Short mmCIF file of C-alpha atoms in Angstrom, two decimals:
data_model
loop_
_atom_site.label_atom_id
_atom_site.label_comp_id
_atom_site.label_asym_id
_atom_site.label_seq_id
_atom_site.Cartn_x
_atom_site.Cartn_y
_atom_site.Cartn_z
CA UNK A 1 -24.22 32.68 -39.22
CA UNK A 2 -21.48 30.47 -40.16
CA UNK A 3 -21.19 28.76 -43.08
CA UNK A 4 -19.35 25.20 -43.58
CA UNK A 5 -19.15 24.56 -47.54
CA UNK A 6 -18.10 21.36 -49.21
CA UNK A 7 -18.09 20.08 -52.51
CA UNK A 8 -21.95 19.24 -52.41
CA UNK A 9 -24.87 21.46 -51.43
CA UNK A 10 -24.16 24.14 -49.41
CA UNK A 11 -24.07 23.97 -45.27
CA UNK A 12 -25.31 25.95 -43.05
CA UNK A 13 -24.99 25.26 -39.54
CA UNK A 14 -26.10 27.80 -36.53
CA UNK A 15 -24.11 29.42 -34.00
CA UNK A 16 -25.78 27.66 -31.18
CA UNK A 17 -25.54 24.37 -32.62
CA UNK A 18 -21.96 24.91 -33.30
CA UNK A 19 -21.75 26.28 -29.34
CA UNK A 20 -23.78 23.26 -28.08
CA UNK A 21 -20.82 20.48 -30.62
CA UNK A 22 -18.23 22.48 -28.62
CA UNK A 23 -19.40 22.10 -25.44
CA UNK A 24 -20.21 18.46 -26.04
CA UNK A 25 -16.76 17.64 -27.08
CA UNK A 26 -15.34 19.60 -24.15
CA UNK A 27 -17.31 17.63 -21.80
CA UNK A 28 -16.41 14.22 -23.64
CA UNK A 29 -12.67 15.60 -23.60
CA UNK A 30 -12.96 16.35 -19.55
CA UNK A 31 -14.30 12.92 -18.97
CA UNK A 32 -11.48 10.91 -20.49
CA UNK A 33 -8.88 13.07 -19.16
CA UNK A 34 -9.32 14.64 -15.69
CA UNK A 35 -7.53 17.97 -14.67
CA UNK A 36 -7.02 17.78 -11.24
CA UNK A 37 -7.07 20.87 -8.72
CA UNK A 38 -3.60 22.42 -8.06
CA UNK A 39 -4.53 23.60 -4.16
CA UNK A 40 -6.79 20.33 -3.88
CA UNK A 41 -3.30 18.27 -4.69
CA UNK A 42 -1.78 20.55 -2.60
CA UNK A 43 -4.16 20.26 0.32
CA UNK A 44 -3.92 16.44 -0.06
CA UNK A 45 0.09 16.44 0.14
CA UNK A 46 0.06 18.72 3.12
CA UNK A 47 -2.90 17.25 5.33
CA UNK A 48 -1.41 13.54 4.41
CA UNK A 49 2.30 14.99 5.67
CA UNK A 50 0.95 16.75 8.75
CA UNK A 51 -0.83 13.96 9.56
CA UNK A 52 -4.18 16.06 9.80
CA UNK A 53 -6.69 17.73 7.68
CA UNK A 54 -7.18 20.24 10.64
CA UNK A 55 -3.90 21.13 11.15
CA UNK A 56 -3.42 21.60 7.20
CA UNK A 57 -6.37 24.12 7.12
CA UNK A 58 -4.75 26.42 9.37
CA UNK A 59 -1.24 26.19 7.61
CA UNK A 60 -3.00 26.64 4.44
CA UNK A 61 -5.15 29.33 5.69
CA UNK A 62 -8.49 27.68 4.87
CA UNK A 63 -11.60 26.44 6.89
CA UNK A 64 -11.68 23.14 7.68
CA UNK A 65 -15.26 23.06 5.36
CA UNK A 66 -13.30 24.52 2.48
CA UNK A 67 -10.81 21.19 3.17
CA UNK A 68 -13.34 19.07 2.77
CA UNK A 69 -14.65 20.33 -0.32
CA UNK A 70 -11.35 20.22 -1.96
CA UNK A 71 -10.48 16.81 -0.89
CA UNK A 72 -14.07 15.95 -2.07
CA UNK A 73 -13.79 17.54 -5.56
CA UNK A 74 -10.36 15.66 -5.98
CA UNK A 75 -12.61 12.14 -5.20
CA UNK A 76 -14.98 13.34 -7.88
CA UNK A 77 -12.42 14.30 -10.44
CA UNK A 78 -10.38 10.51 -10.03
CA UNK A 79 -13.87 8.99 -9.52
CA UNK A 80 -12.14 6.96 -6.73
CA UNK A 81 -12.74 7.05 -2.53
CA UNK A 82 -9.11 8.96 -1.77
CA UNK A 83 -9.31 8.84 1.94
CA UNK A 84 -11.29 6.30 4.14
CA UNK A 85 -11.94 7.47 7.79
CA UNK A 86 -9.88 6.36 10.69
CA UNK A 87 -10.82 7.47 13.90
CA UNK A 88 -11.04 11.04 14.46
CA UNK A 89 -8.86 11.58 11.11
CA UNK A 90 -8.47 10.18 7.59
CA UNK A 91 -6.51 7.64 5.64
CA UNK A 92 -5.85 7.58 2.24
CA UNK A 93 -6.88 4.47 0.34
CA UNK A 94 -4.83 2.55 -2.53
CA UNK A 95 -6.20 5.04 -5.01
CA UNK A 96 -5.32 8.01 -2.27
CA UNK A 97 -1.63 6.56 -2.32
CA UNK A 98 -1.35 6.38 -5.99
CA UNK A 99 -2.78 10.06 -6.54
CA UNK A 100 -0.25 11.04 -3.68
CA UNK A 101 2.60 9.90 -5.16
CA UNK A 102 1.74 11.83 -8.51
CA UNK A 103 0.70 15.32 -6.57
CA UNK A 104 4.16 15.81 -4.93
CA UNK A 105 5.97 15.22 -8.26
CA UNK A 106 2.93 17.60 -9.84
CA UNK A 107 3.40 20.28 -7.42
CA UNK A 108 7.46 19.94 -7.07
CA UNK A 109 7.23 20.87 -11.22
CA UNK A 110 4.99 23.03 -10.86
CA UNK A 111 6.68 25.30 -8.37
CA UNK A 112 9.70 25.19 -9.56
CA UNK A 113 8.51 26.41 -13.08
CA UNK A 114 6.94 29.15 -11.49
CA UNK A 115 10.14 29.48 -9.84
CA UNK A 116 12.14 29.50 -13.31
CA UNK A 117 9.84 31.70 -14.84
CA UNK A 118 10.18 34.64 -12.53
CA UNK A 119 6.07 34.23 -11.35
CA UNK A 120 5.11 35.02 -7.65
CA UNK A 121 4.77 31.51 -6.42
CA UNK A 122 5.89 29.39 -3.32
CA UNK A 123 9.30 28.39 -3.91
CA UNK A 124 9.81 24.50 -5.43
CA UNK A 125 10.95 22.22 -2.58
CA UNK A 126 13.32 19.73 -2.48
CA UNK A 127 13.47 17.20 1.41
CA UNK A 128 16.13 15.75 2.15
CA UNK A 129 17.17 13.17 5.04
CA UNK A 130 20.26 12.08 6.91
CA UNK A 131 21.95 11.03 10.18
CA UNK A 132 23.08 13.61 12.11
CA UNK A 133 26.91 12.26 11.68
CA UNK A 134 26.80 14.62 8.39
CA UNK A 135 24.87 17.42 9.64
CA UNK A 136 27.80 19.84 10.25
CA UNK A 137 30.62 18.88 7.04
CA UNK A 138 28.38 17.87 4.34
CA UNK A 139 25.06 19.93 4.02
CA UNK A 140 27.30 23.44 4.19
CA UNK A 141 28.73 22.78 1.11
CA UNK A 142 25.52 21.07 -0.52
CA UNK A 143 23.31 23.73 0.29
CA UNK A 144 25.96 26.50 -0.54
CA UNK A 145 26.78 25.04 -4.35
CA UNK A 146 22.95 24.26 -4.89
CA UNK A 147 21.97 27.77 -3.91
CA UNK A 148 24.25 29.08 -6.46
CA UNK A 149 22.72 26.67 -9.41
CA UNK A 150 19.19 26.89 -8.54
CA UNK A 151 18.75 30.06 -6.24
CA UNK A 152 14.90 30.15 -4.98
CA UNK A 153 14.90 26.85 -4.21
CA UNK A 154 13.58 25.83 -0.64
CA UNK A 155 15.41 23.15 1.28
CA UNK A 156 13.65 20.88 4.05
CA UNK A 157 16.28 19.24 6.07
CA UNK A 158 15.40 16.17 8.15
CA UNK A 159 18.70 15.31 10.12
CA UNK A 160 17.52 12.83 13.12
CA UNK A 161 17.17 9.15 13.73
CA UNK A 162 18.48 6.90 10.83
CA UNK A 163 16.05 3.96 11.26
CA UNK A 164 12.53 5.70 9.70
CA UNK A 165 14.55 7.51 6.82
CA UNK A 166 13.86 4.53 4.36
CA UNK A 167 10.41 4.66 4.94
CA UNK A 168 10.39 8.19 4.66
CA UNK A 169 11.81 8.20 1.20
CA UNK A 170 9.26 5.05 0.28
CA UNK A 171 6.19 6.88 1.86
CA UNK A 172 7.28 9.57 -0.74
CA UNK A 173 8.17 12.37 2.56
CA UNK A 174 11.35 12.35 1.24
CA UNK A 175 12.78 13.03 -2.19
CA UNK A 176 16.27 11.77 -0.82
CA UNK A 177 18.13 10.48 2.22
CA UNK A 178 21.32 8.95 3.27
CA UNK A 179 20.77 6.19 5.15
CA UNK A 180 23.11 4.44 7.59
CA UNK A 181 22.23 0.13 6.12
CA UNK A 182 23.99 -2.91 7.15
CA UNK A 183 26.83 -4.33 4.89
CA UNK A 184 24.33 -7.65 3.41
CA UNK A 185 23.90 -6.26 0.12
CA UNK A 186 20.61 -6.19 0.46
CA UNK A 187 19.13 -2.07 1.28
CA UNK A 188 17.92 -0.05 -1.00
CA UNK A 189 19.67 2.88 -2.84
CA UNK A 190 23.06 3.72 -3.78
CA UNK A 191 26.28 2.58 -1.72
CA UNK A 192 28.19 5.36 -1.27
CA UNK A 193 30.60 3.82 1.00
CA UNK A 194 31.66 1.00 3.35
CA UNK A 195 32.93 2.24 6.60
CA UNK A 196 34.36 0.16 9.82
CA UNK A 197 32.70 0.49 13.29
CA UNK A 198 34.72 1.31 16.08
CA UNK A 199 34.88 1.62 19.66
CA UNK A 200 35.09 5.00 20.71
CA UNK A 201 35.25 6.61 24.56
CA UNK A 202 36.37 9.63 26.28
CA UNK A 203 39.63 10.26 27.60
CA UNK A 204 38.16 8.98 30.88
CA UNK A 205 38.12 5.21 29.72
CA UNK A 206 41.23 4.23 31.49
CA UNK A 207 39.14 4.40 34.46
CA UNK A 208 36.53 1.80 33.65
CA UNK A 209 36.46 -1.41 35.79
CA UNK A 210 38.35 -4.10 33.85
CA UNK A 211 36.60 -7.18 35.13
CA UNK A 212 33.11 -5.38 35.55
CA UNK A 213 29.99 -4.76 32.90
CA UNK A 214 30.94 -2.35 29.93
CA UNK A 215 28.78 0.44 30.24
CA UNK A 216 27.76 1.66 26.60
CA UNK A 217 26.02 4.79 25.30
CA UNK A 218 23.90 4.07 22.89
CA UNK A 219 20.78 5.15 20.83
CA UNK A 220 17.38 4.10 22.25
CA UNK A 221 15.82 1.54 20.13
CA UNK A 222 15.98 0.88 17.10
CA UNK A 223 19.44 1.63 15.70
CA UNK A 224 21.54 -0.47 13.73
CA UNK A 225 24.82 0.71 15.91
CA UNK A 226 23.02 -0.26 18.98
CA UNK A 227 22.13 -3.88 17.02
CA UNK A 228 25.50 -3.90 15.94
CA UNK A 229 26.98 -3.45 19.20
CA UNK A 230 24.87 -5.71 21.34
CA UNK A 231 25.18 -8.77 18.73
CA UNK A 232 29.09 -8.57 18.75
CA UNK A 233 29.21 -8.25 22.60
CA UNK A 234 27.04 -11.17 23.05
CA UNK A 235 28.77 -13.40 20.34
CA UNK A 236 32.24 -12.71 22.51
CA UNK A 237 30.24 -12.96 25.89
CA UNK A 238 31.45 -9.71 27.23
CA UNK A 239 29.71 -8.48 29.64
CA UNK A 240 28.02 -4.83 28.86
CA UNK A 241 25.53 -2.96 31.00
CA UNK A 242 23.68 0.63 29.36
CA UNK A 243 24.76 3.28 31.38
CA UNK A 244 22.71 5.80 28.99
CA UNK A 245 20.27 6.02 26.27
CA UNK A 246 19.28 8.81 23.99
CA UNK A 247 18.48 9.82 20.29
CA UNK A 248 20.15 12.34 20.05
CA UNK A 249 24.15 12.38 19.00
CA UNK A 250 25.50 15.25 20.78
CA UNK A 251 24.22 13.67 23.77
CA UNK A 252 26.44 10.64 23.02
CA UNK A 253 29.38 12.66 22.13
CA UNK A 254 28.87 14.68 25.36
CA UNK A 255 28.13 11.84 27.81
CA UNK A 256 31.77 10.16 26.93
CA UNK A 257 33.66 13.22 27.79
CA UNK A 258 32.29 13.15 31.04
CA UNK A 259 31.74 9.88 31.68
CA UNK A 260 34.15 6.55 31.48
CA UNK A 261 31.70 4.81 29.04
CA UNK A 262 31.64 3.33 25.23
CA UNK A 263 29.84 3.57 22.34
CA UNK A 264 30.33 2.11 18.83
CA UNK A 265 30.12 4.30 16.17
CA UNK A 266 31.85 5.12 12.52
CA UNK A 267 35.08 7.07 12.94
CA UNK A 268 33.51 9.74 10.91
CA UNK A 269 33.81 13.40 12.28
CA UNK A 270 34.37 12.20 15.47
CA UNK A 271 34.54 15.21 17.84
CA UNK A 272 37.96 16.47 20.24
CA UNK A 273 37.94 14.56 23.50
CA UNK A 274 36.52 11.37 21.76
CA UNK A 275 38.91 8.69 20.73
CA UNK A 276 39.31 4.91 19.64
CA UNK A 277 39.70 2.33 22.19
CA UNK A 278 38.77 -0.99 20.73
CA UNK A 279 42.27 -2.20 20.86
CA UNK A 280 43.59 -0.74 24.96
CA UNK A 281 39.58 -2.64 25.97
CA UNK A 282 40.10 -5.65 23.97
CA UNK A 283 36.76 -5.17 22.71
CA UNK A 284 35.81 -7.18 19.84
CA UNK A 285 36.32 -5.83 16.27
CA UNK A 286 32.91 -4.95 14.63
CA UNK A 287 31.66 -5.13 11.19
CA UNK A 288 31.26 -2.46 8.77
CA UNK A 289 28.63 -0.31 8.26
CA UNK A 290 27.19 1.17 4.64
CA UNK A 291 26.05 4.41 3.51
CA UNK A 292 23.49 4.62 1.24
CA UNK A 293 21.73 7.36 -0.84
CA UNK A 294 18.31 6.92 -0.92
CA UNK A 295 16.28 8.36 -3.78
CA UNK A 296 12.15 8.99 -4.73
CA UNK A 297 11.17 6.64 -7.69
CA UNK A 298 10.52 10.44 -9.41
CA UNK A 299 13.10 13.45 -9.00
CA UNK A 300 12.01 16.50 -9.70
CA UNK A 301 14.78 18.13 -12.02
CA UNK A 302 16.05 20.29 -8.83
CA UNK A 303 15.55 17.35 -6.55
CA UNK A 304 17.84 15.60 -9.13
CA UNK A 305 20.12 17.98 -9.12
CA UNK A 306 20.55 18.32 -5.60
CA UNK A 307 20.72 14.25 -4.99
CA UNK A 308 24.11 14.82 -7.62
CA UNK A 309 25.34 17.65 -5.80
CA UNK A 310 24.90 15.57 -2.42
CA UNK A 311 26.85 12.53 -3.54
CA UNK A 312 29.66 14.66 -4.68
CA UNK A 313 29.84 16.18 -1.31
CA UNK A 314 29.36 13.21 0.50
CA UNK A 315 32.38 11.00 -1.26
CA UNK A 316 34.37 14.10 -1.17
CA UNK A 317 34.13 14.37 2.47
CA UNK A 318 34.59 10.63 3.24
CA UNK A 319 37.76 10.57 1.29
CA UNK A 320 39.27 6.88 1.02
CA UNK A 321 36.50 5.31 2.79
CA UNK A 322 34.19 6.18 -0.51
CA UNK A 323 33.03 2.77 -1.78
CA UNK A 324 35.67 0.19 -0.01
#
């Protein structure tokens, strides 16, 4: 028995009562605050990035009925619809967004405390975006100083296409980016710095036609160099034709060796073989361009640290082009 004594009569209350109080206020306690399910949030984040529940299951090593429970217990736990069916898949709803949003940051902290602490635990992530202009002389030394600070730390690298990175960052895929943005003052982020546009070709320009089309290489649609470039060609009504298209900048870089075409491009890391020739052409001098780093609305402490690391390397590497 246990025995509760105040300054009146004694007390006595029984163990089961006592048990059956307890279990009352836990259940009162569990009502007002949720805990969510680490591998349900999990599950969420990865079926929502993969774009499929089915493909999740077998990257997560789960049936696809052991999925759906989790997803299901996660609905029950916010006492919200999460995901509304679309087609063959699902969608998450507002509330599905909202939880999102919270379960990456949930998860980030949660690995990387594991991480910290020495526990056997999937290393905490940090994703990062940018072009591939600054692939090759900026992630090198990024990656290299980070590993030394934070060691463990896994490092998802998205260098492609420019256009989708914003929305990337927005939809919460991305914990940082740097973004290629036109010079309006009015992208998102951080400028990190203003840089011209120039004409570029191979050392095979001489031989282009001067009274016939100018045949560009340029990124398929959309790209802002490729907007760029047709707007200032068509304001000067010169006459340009597309000789090639591709997303992919090595295959810009290789076509003007071989080829006597142009492309417009920042002068940045511009490979042997490839020089300016705005002024020989008497092409038409192009705005700038801005670079941008693009950040989460919540940084994980290593994401945080990273983004720092980034921008050092980043304005380090530009030199005097940083913020003019």
């Amino acid at each position: 028995m246990r025995q509760f004594v105040d300054t009146g009569p004694k007390l006595v209350i029984g163990d089961s009562l006592v048990y059956q109080i307890d279990q009352l206020v836990s259940l009162g306690y569990r009502k007002m605050r949720p805990t969510f399910d680490m591998d349900a949030l999990r599950t969420m984040c990865v079926g929502t990035e993969l774009g499929s529940f089915a493909r999740a299951a077998a990257q997560l090593g789960r049936s696809q009925s052991a999925i759906s429970m989790q997803l299901k217990k996660l609905e029950e736990q916010a006492g919200k619809t999460l995901f509304r069916r679309n087609g063959r898949g699902l969608t998450p709803t507002e509330a599905g967004d909202a939880l999102l949003a919270y379960a990456r940051r949930i998860i980030s902290l949660n690995d990387e405390a594991a991480v910290s602490l020495g526990a056997t635990a999937d290393a905490a992530a940090v994703r990062v975006g940018l072009p591939q202009d600054f692939f090759e002389d900026v992630m090198p030394g990024a990656l290299l100083q980070f590993s030394r600070e934070r060691p463990g730390v896994h490092i998802e690298v998205r260098a492609g296409r420019n256009y989708a990175l914003d929305e990337e960052v927005r939809a919460g895929r991305l914990d940082l980016a740097l973004a290629f943005c036109p010079a309006d003052g009015e992208a998102n982020g951080t400028r990190i710095a203003s840089l011209p546009m120039v004409w570029l070709a191979g050392k095979r320009f001489a031989e282009l036609m001067p009274n016939g089309p100018l045949p560009l290489v340029l990124f398929d649609h959309p790209c802002l160099f490729r907007q760029a470039c047709l707007q200032v060609l068509e304001r000067k009504r010169v006459k340009w034709r597309l000789a090639l298209t591709t997303p992919s900048l090595p295959g810009v870089w290789a076509t003007l060796r071989s080829t006597p075409t142009v492309t417009l491009r920042t002068a940045h890391r511009v490979p042997s073989g490839i020089q300016e020739v705005g002024s020989k052409l008497d092409l038409p001098r192009a705005p700038k361009i801005e670079l941008r780093l693009l950040t989460a609305d919540q940084l994980s402490p290593a994401a945080s640290a990273f983004r720092d690391i980034l921008q050092q390397q980043i304005i380090s590497g530009l030199g005097n082009s940083t913020g003019r």
